[in-house]
Short mmCIF file of C-alpha atoms in Angstrom, two decimals:
data_model
loop_
_atom_site.label_atom_id
_atom_site.label_comp_id
_atom_site.label_asym_id
_atom_site.label_seq_id
_atom_site.Cartn_x
_atom_site.Cartn_y
_atom_site.Cartn_z
CA MET A 1 145.32 139.80 101.14
CA ALA A 2 148.37 141.90 101.93
CA SER A 3 148.63 145.33 100.33
CA ASP A 4 151.89 144.46 98.57
CA THR A 5 150.26 141.74 96.44
CA SER A 6 149.31 142.36 92.83
CA VAL A 7 147.95 140.60 89.77
CA THR A 8 149.11 140.97 86.17
CA THR A 9 148.17 139.44 82.83
CA LEU A 10 150.81 137.08 81.44
CA VAL A 11 149.12 136.46 78.08
CA GLY A 12 145.68 137.15 76.64
CA THR A 13 143.72 140.15 75.44
CA GLY A 14 140.29 139.55 76.93
CA VAL A 15 138.86 138.28 73.64
CA PRO A 16 139.52 134.88 72.05
CA GLY A 17 142.25 134.69 69.46
CA LYS A 18 145.28 132.68 68.45
CA ALA A 19 148.72 134.19 68.79
CA SER A 20 151.44 133.08 66.42
CA ASP A 21 154.60 131.77 68.00
CA GLY A 22 156.79 134.73 68.81
CA PRO A 23 157.17 137.71 71.17
CA ILE A 24 154.46 138.28 73.74
CA GLY A 25 152.87 141.64 74.40
CA THR A 26 149.53 143.36 74.82
CA GLY A 27 148.26 141.78 71.59
CA THR A 28 149.10 138.16 72.45
CA ALA A 29 145.76 136.38 72.20
CA ILE A 30 144.72 132.96 73.50
CA ALA A 31 141.34 131.28 73.85
CA GLU A 32 139.80 129.62 76.91
CA PRO A 33 142.93 128.74 78.89
CA PHE A 34 142.33 125.91 81.33
CA GLY A 35 145.19 124.04 83.02
CA VAL A 36 148.46 125.83 83.79
CA ALA A 37 151.75 124.46 85.13
CA LEU A 38 155.46 125.19 85.18
CA ASP A 39 157.73 122.95 83.14
CA PRO A 40 161.00 121.60 84.63
CA ASP A 41 162.81 124.76 83.49
CA GLY A 42 160.30 127.02 85.21
CA HIS A 43 158.48 128.16 82.07
CA PRO A 44 154.70 128.59 82.38
CA CYS A 45 152.76 126.20 80.14
CA LEU A 46 149.07 126.50 79.41
CA CYS A 47 146.24 124.57 77.84
CA ASP A 48 145.08 126.92 75.08
CA LEU A 49 141.85 124.95 74.94
CA GLY A 50 139.98 127.06 72.41
CA ASN A 51 142.88 126.74 69.98
CA HIS A 52 143.38 122.98 70.54
CA ARG A 53 147.00 123.31 71.56
CA ILE A 54 149.40 123.58 74.52
CA CYS A 55 151.75 126.55 74.71
CA ARG A 56 154.86 127.49 76.65
CA VAL A 57 155.86 131.03 77.65
CA ASP A 58 159.56 131.81 77.95
CA LEU A 59 159.59 134.61 80.51
CA GLN A 60 163.22 135.55 79.89
CA ALA A 61 162.86 135.81 76.12
CA ARG A 62 159.25 137.08 76.39
CA ARG A 63 158.08 134.61 73.77
CA ILE A 64 155.19 132.18 73.39
CA GLU A 65 155.52 128.93 71.48
CA THR A 66 153.27 126.00 70.68
CA ILE A 67 154.57 122.72 72.10
CA VAL A 68 151.63 120.39 71.38
CA GLY A 69 149.03 120.46 68.64
CA THR A 70 148.47 121.68 65.10
CA GLY A 71 145.59 123.90 66.14
CA ARG A 72 143.15 121.62 64.35
CA HIS A 73 140.29 120.02 66.28
CA GLY A 74 140.84 116.25 66.23
CA HIS A 75 142.63 113.25 67.63
CA SER A 76 145.59 112.04 65.61
CA GLY A 77 149.36 111.86 65.46
CA ASP A 78 150.30 109.10 67.87
CA GLY A 79 153.86 107.98 67.26
CA GLY A 80 154.93 111.24 65.68
CA PRO A 81 156.02 114.72 66.78
CA ALA A 82 153.72 116.56 69.17
CA LEU A 83 153.53 119.57 66.85
CA GLU A 84 152.05 117.39 64.09
CA ALA A 85 149.30 115.89 66.27
CA ASP A 86 145.69 117.04 66.32
CA VAL A 87 144.10 117.41 69.75
CA ARG A 88 140.62 118.51 70.73
CA GLU A 89 140.49 120.37 74.01
CA PRO A 90 143.44 119.89 76.37
CA TYR A 91 142.15 120.42 79.90
CA GLU A 92 145.07 119.77 82.25
CA ILE A 93 148.85 119.28 82.07
CA ARG A 94 151.50 117.77 84.31
CA PHE A 95 155.22 117.01 83.97
CA ASP A 96 156.98 113.95 85.35
CA SER A 97 160.48 113.84 86.83
CA GLY A 98 161.94 113.19 83.37
CA GLY A 99 160.31 116.26 81.83
CA ASN A 100 157.71 114.31 79.87
CA LEU A 101 154.39 116.13 79.50
CA TYR A 102 151.03 114.49 80.22
CA PHE A 103 147.70 116.03 79.29
CA VAL A 104 144.02 115.22 79.35
CA ASP A 105 142.01 115.53 76.16
CA MET A 106 138.57 115.42 77.74
CA PRO A 107 136.29 115.35 74.65
CA SER A 108 138.39 112.48 73.27
CA HIS A 109 138.21 110.66 76.64
CA VAL A 110 141.97 110.02 76.62
CA ILE A 111 145.23 110.90 78.34
CA ARG A 112 148.28 111.50 76.17
CA ARG A 113 152.02 111.76 76.84
CA VAL A 114 154.67 113.81 75.04
CA THR A 115 158.38 113.08 75.36
CA SER A 116 160.49 115.83 76.92
CA ASP A 117 161.92 116.81 73.51
CA GLY A 118 158.51 116.82 71.83
CA SER A 119 159.55 114.20 69.30
CA ARG A 120 156.83 111.70 70.14
CA ILE A 121 153.22 111.86 71.32
CA GLU A 122 151.22 108.81 72.32
CA THR A 123 147.90 107.94 73.91
CA ILE A 124 148.53 106.18 77.21
CA ALA A 125 144.96 105.80 78.49
CA GLY A 126 141.54 105.62 76.93
CA THR A 127 140.09 104.18 73.76
CA GLY A 128 138.59 107.41 72.47
CA GLU A 129 135.07 106.23 73.29
CA ALA A 130 133.19 107.29 76.42
CA GLY A 131 132.39 104.56 78.90
CA PHE A 132 133.59 102.66 81.92
CA ASP A 133 135.50 99.43 81.62
CA GLY A 134 139.01 98.01 81.54
CA ASP A 135 140.00 97.94 85.21
CA GLY A 136 142.70 95.34 85.72
CA GLY A 137 143.98 95.64 82.15
CA PRO A 138 146.02 98.02 80.00
CA ALA A 139 144.94 101.65 80.33
CA THR A 140 145.04 101.99 76.55
CA GLU A 141 142.20 99.47 76.32
CA ALA A 142 140.11 101.02 79.10
CA ALA A 143 137.19 103.39 78.66
CA PHE A 144 137.00 106.71 80.50
CA ARG A 145 134.19 109.24 80.53
CA GLN A 146 135.24 112.89 80.37
CA PRO A 147 138.50 112.69 82.29
CA HIS A 148 139.17 116.20 83.56
CA SER A 149 142.54 116.25 85.26
CA ILE A 150 145.58 114.21 86.19
CA GLU A 151 148.24 114.14 88.86
CA ILE A 152 151.52 112.25 89.16
CA ALA A 153 152.22 110.54 92.47
CA PRO A 154 155.64 110.44 94.14
CA ASP A 155 156.05 106.85 92.90
CA GLY A 156 155.26 107.88 89.31
CA ALA A 157 151.73 106.51 89.20
CA LEU A 158 149.25 108.57 87.19
CA PHE A 159 145.96 109.46 88.87
CA VAL A 160 143.00 110.45 86.71
CA ALA A 161 139.87 112.34 87.77
CA ASP A 162 137.37 110.36 85.69
CA ILE A 163 134.52 112.76 86.31
CA GLY A 164 131.84 111.16 84.15
CA ASN A 165 132.34 107.91 86.03
CA HIS A 166 132.58 109.60 89.46
CA ARG A 167 135.84 107.82 90.14
CA ILE A 168 139.55 108.42 90.56
CA ARG A 169 141.55 105.88 88.59
CA ARG A 170 145.22 104.96 88.95
CA ILE A 171 147.58 103.88 86.19
CA ASP A 172 150.58 101.85 87.29
CA PRO A 173 153.81 103.49 86.07
CA HIS A 174 155.52 100.16 85.38
CA THR A 175 152.77 97.95 83.94
CA GLY A 176 150.36 100.50 82.47
CA VAL A 177 147.49 98.70 84.18
CA VAL A 178 144.54 100.84 85.26
CA GLU A 179 142.34 100.37 88.32
CA THR A 180 139.69 102.29 90.21
CA PHE A 181 141.41 103.90 93.16
CA ALA A 182 138.51 105.78 94.75
CA GLY A 183 134.79 106.25 94.21
CA THR A 184 131.91 103.87 93.67
CA GLY A 185 130.57 105.38 90.46
CA GLU A 186 127.54 106.71 92.33
CA PRO A 187 126.89 110.49 92.05
CA ALA A 188 126.27 110.95 95.76
CA ARG A 189 127.74 112.86 98.68
CA ALA A 190 131.11 111.68 99.98
CA VAL A 191 131.38 110.31 103.52
CA ASP A 192 133.81 112.12 105.79
CA GLY A 193 136.24 109.56 107.20
CA GLY A 194 135.00 106.90 104.82
CA ASP A 195 137.05 104.27 103.08
CA ILE A 196 137.90 105.43 99.57
CA ALA A 197 136.71 102.18 97.99
CA SER A 198 133.22 102.41 99.44
CA THR A 199 132.36 106.12 99.60
CA PRO A 200 131.01 107.93 96.53
CA LEU A 201 132.67 110.89 94.84
CA TYR A 202 130.30 113.33 93.16
CA GLY A 203 132.15 114.84 90.20
CA PRO A 204 135.87 114.54 91.08
CA ARG A 205 137.48 117.30 89.02
CA THR A 206 141.05 118.09 90.00
CA LEU A 207 143.83 116.48 92.01
CA ALA A 208 147.00 117.59 93.81
CA PHE A 209 149.48 115.80 96.06
CA ASP A 210 150.97 117.48 99.10
CA GLU A 211 154.50 117.12 100.46
CA HIS A 212 153.44 114.13 102.58
CA GLY A 213 152.04 112.23 99.61
CA ASP A 214 148.37 112.74 100.53
CA LEU A 215 146.00 113.53 97.68
CA TYR A 216 143.63 116.51 97.65
CA LEU A 217 140.67 116.61 95.31
CA THR A 218 137.89 118.99 94.36
CA LEU A 219 134.36 117.77 93.78
CA ARG A 220 132.76 120.12 91.29
CA GLU A 221 129.18 118.86 91.60
CA GLY A 222 129.77 118.10 95.27
CA ASN A 223 130.98 121.67 95.93
CA ALA A 224 133.65 120.43 98.31
CA VAL A 225 137.33 119.65 98.81
CA TYR A 226 138.59 116.44 100.40
CA ARG A 227 141.94 114.97 101.37
CA ILE A 228 142.75 111.31 100.84
CA ASP A 229 145.00 109.88 103.54
CA MET A 230 147.09 107.65 101.30
CA GLY A 231 148.30 105.51 104.20
CA ARG A 232 144.88 104.76 105.67
CA ARG A 233 143.01 105.06 102.34
CA THR A 234 140.37 107.26 103.95
CA LEU A 235 138.63 110.45 102.83
CA HIS A 236 138.62 113.62 104.96
CA HIS A 237 136.52 116.77 104.54
CA VAL A 238 138.58 119.95 104.02
CA ALA A 239 136.22 122.55 102.58
CA GLY A 240 132.71 123.18 101.34
CA THR A 241 129.27 122.51 102.78
CA GLY A 242 128.15 120.71 99.64
CA GLN A 243 125.82 123.59 98.86
CA GLY A 244 126.76 125.76 95.92
CA GLY A 245 127.47 129.40 96.70
CA TYR A 246 130.05 131.98 97.69
CA ARG A 247 130.10 132.39 101.44
CA GLY A 248 132.24 131.77 104.49
CA ASP A 249 135.45 133.76 104.02
CA GLY A 250 137.26 134.34 107.29
CA GLY A 251 135.94 131.15 108.88
CA ASP A 252 136.33 127.39 108.85
CA ALA A 253 136.56 126.24 105.23
CA ARG A 254 134.32 123.26 106.00
CA ALA A 255 131.47 125.67 106.79
CA ALA A 256 131.98 127.73 103.64
CA ASP A 257 130.00 127.43 100.42
CA LEU A 258 131.95 126.75 97.23
CA ALA A 259 130.69 127.35 93.72
CA GLY A 260 131.75 124.53 91.44
CA PRO A 261 135.46 124.29 92.29
CA LYS A 262 137.47 123.07 89.31
CA GLY A 263 141.14 123.72 90.06
CA ILE A 264 143.45 123.01 92.98
CA SER A 265 147.10 123.52 93.88
CA VAL A 266 148.85 122.75 97.17
CA THR A 267 151.77 124.38 98.95
CA ARG A 268 153.12 123.68 102.42
CA ALA A 269 151.12 126.62 103.74
CA ALA A 270 147.90 126.58 101.78
CA LEU A 271 145.49 125.12 99.27
CA TYR A 272 144.50 127.33 96.34
CA ILE A 273 141.13 126.64 94.75
CA ALA A 274 139.76 127.88 91.43
CA ASP A 275 136.18 128.42 92.60
CA THR A 276 134.89 128.59 89.08
CA GLU A 277 131.29 129.72 89.40
CA SER A 278 132.07 132.40 92.02
CA HIS A 279 134.78 133.73 89.67
CA THR A 280 137.41 133.69 92.41
CA ILE A 281 140.59 132.04 93.62
CA ARG A 282 140.23 131.02 97.24
CA ARG A 283 142.93 130.10 99.73
CA ILE A 284 142.65 127.63 102.60
CA ASP A 285 145.27 127.93 105.31
CA ARG A 286 146.47 124.41 106.04
CA GLN A 287 147.22 125.11 109.68
CA SER A 288 144.10 127.01 110.71
CA GLY A 289 141.63 125.73 108.10
CA VAL A 290 140.45 129.30 107.45
CA ILE A 291 139.28 130.16 103.93
CA SER A 292 139.71 133.52 102.19
CA THR A 293 139.47 135.02 98.72
CA VAL A 294 142.82 136.05 97.25
CA LEU A 295 141.80 136.94 93.69
CA GLY A 296 138.48 138.12 92.28
CA ASP A 297 135.50 139.92 93.78
CA GLY A 298 132.80 137.28 93.39
CA THR A 299 131.31 138.77 90.21
CA ARG A 300 132.07 138.00 86.60
CA HIS A 301 134.04 140.66 84.75
CA ASP A 302 137.51 141.30 83.30
CA GLY A 303 140.13 142.92 85.52
CA PRO A 304 141.60 145.38 85.92
CA ASP A 305 145.05 144.12 86.82
CA GLY A 306 146.53 145.47 90.02
CA ASP A 307 144.58 144.98 93.23
CA PRO A 308 143.72 141.24 93.37
CA LEU A 309 140.43 141.80 95.19
CA ARG A 310 139.22 144.28 92.57
CA CYS A 311 140.32 142.24 89.58
CA GLY A 312 137.38 140.46 88.02
CA LEU A 313 137.69 136.88 86.77
CA ALA A 314 135.36 134.91 84.51
CA ARG A 315 135.03 131.20 85.30
CA PRO A 316 138.67 130.40 86.11
CA HIS A 317 139.57 126.74 85.74
CA GLY A 318 143.32 126.35 86.22
CA VAL A 319 145.43 127.34 89.22
CA PHE A 320 149.09 126.56 89.87
CA ALA A 321 151.03 127.72 92.92
CA ALA A 322 154.76 128.06 92.25
CA ALA A 323 157.37 127.66 94.96
CA ASP A 324 158.33 131.35 94.78
CA GLY A 325 154.84 132.54 95.69
CA ARG A 326 153.47 133.21 92.22
CA ILE A 327 149.97 131.86 91.54
CA PHE A 328 149.18 131.23 87.86
CA VAL A 329 145.50 131.28 86.90
CA GLY A 330 143.74 130.16 83.76
CA ASP A 331 141.07 132.89 83.62
CA SER A 332 139.12 130.92 81.06
CA ASP A 333 136.24 133.10 79.89
CA ASN A 334 138.40 136.23 79.99
CA HIS A 335 140.86 134.45 77.69
CA ARG A 336 143.82 135.37 79.87
CA VAL A 337 146.44 133.75 82.05
CA ARG A 338 146.96 135.92 85.10
CA VAL A 339 149.73 135.85 87.67
CA LEU A 340 149.10 136.69 91.32
CA GLN A 341 152.27 137.68 93.14
CA THR A 342 151.72 136.80 96.78
CA ARG A 343 155.12 137.83 98.21
#
């Protein structure tokens, strides 16, 4: 990591709390942040999981505001304003080209959508009961089991990492029909080069499309990263030996050990991985395939801000690489969102 890089805390105090909407500062508390993303206006948004809400930070005004959720633990409010809906634990967020927000409510086993103006929230996938059924029919009538993350394809289709079912499922943007896209349901090791319909996926956690339309995914239990060639519908090994650990920096990412990766973001130059159980953010150069640590020191602690390789993390889950080089991190058990400035 270059000497001119640095990490700062965007929000969070290091202890769980719930900030009221208003100015942000050293006392702005959140609880267990998971997914992070930028909205269409460039404002960071975060899953404030421990407070059962989604928040937006206006960097110009230096304010935080709730955009989804009452703060109560529950599942209600479909058809009404997002601020009047109860959610349980929002894990991941994405925005479509129209500015609509999608999020996963994992304990409720559903995916919900919020209109760009926040006036309406609705469940678009899942029945609220854990299970596996419904392929070939409406996603609202299908059962999921602990969906963890989502990604929106260039054609508008919604992809869901259905981790409890060891599958990736696809929801058609026009018909709302759901189908299994990848994975057999078997919790077994993936086959490098295998057809996505016939090779297993052990714990698919997070998803990210690259500029070519190929889909990258992390396998938390599989301790690996794979790329799906969307044209050939084949799976290709990118990182991780399959053995849990923290080893291999400076070498081929495929020969490195990962420790329960749970977040991924893709730029033209690199993949960024939230390697949750090693308490680090790791970078894979897309040209050379070399892996390195860019944030964290491999041990669990809190900060300090400043030097990225001396700043402790605690089970980070979310990572989002912005086009300007900023890397946003949901440092979950430190109850902070951190920003790594890479250039």
